[in-house]
Coordinates of C-alpha atoms in Angstrom, one line a residue:
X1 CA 191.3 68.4 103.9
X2 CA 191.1 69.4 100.4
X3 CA 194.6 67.1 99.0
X4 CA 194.9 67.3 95.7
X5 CA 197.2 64.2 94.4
X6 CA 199.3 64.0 91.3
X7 CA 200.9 60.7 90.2
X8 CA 203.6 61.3 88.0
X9 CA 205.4 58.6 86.4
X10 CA 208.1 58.9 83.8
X11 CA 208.3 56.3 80.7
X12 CA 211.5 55.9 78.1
X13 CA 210.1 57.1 75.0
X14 CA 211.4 53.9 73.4
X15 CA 208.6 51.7 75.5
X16 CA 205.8 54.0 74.6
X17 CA 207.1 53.5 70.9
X18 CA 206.8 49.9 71.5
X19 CA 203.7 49.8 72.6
X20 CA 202.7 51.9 70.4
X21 CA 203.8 49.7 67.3
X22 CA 202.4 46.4 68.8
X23 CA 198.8 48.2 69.3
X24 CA 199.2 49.3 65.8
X25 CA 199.9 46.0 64.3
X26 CA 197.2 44.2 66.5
X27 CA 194.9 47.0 65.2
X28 CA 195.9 46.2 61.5
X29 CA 195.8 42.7 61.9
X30 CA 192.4 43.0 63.6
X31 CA 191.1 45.4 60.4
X32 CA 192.8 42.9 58.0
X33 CA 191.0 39.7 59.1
X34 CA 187.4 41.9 59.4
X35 CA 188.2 42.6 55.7
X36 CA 188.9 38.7 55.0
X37 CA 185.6 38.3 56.6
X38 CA 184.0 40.8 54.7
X39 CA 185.2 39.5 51.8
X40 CA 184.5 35.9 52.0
X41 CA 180.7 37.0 53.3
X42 CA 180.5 38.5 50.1
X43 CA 181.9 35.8 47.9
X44 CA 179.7 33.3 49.7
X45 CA 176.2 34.9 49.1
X46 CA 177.3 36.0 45.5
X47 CA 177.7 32.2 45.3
X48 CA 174.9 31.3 46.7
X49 CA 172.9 34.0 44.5
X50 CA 174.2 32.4 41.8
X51 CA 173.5 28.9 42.6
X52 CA 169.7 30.2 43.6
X53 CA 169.3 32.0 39.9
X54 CA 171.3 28.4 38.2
X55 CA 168.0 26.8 40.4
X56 CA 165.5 29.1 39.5
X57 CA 166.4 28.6 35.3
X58 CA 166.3 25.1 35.9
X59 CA 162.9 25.0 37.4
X60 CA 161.5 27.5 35.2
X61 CA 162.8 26.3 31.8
X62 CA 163.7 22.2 32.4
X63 CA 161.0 19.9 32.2
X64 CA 162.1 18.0 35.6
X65 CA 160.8 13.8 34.4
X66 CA 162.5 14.4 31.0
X67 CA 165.6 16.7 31.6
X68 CA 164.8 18.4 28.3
X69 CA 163.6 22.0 28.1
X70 CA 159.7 22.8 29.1
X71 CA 157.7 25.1 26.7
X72 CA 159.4 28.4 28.8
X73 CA 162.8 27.0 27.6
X74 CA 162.1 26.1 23.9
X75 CA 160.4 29.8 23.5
X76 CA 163.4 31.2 25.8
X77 CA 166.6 29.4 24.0
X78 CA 164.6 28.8 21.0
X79 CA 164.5 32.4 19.9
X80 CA 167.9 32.9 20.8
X81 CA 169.1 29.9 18.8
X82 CA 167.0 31.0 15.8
X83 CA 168.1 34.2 15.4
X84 CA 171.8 32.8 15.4
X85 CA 171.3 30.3 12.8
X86 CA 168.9 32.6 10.6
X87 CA 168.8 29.8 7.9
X88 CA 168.6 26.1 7.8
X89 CA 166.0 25.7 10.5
X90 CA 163.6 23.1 11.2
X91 CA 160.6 23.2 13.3
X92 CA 159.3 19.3 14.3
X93 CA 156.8 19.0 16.5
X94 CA 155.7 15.1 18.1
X95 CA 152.8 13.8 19.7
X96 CA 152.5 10.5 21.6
X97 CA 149.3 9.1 20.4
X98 CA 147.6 7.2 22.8
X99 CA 149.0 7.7 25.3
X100 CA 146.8 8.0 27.9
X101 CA 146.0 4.7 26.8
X102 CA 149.7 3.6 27.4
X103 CA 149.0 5.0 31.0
X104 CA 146.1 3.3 31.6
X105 CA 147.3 -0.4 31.0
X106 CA 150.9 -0.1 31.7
X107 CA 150.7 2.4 34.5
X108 CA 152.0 5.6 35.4
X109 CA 155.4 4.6 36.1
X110 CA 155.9 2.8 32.7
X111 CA 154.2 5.8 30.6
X112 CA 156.9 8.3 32.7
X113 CA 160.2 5.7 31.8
X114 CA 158.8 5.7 27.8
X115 CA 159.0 9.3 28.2
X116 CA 162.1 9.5 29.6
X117 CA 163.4 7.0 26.9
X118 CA 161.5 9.4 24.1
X119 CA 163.8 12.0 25.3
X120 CA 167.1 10.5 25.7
X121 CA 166.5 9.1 22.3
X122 CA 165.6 12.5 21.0
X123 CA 168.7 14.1 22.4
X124 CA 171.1 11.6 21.3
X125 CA 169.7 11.5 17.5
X126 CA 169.3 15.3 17.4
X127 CA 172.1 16.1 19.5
X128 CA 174.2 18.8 17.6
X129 CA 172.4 22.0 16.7
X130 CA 169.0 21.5 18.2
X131 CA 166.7 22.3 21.5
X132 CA 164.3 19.6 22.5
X133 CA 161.7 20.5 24.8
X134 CA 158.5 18.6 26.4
X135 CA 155.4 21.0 25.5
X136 CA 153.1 18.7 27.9
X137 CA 152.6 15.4 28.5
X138 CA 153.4 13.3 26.1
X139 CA 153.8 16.5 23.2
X140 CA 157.7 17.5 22.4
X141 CA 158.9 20.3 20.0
X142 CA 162.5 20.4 18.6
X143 CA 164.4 23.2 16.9
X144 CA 167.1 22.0 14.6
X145 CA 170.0 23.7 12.4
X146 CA 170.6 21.4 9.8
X147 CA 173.8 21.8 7.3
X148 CA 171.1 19.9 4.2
X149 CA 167.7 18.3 3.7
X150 CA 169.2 15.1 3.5
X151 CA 170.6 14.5 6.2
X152 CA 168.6 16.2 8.2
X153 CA 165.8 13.4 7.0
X154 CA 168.2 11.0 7.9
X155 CA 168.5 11.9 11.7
X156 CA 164.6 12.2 11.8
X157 CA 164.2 8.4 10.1
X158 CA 166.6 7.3 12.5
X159 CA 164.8 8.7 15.6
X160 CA 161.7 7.1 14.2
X161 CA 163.6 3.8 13.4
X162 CA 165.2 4.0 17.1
X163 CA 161.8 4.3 18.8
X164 CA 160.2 2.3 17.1
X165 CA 162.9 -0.9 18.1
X166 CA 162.7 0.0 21.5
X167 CA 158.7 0.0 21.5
X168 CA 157.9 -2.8 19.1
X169 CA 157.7 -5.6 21.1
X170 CA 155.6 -3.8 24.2
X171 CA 152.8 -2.2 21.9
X172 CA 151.9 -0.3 18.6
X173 CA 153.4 3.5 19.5
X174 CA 152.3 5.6 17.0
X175 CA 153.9 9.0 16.9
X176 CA 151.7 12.4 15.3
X177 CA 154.7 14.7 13.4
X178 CA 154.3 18.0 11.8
X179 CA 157.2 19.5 10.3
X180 CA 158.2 23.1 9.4
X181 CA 161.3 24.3 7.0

């Protein structure tokens, strides 16, 4: 009872070739997306790194009310700038004065838009050449490369001109400067 069975079958070499092919191109097409998946994987989460580290700067090194740099990003940029320009440098550094007082009667919300304004203004009068930054609250450094004394003085009157039109009518804004060459 011991039957031992053989099935033989005979195939044209030409059909096993055939299939052979087709197996081989569905392998390589199979290998060839994996590697277009592969590949976008990694191009996504290099994106993403790099939107995380763009993030990261910005929290660490923009003041977020005044979209100026913070005191990380004046230090950070500022000594990079200054050893570029090497000559020609400015140092000014403003205080708000009184302006907890501005707080107090105006509110919070007003003393946040006047520094919002103080910093628009101080980007678009010191907009070439320069890195303004918000030390704290109502204290701002800027770094500026100016070409002469002249007109650097000029820029710096017309800040002071500027804020003071846009204040005069509200209240007396007195503004503390200390200036280095």
């Amino acid at each position: 009872n011991n039957l031992n069975w053989s099935l033989i079958t005979i195939l044209p070499s030409s059909v096993l070739a055939v299939a052979a092919t087709q197996t081989i191109a569905l392998i390589s097409l199979l290998l060839f997306l994996l590697l277009l998946i592969f590949i976008g994987t990694i191009a996504y989460i290099l994106n993403i790194q790099t939107q995380n580290k763009h993030n990261l700067e910005k929290i660490a090194y923009i003041d977020s009310l005044c979209s100026i740099y913070n005191n990380n990003g004046l230090i950070f940029y500022g000594e990079k700038k200054i050893r570029l320009w090497q000559i020609n440098i400015a140092v000014i550094y403003l205080d708000i004065d009184n302006f907890k007082m501005i707080n107090n009667v105006f509110g919070y919300d007003y003393g946040d838009q006047l520094l919002k304004t103080f910093s628009l203004i101080l980007k678009k009068c010191f907009k070439s050449h320069s890195i303004s930054a918000r030390l704290s609250m109502d204290h701002f450094a800027i770094i500026v490369h100016y070409s002469n004394k002249i007109a650097f003085f000029k820029t710096l009157n017309k800040f002071i001109t500027t804020i003071k039109n846009n204040y005069a009518h509200k209240h007396l804004l007195k503004l503390s400067l200390g200036l280095y060459f």
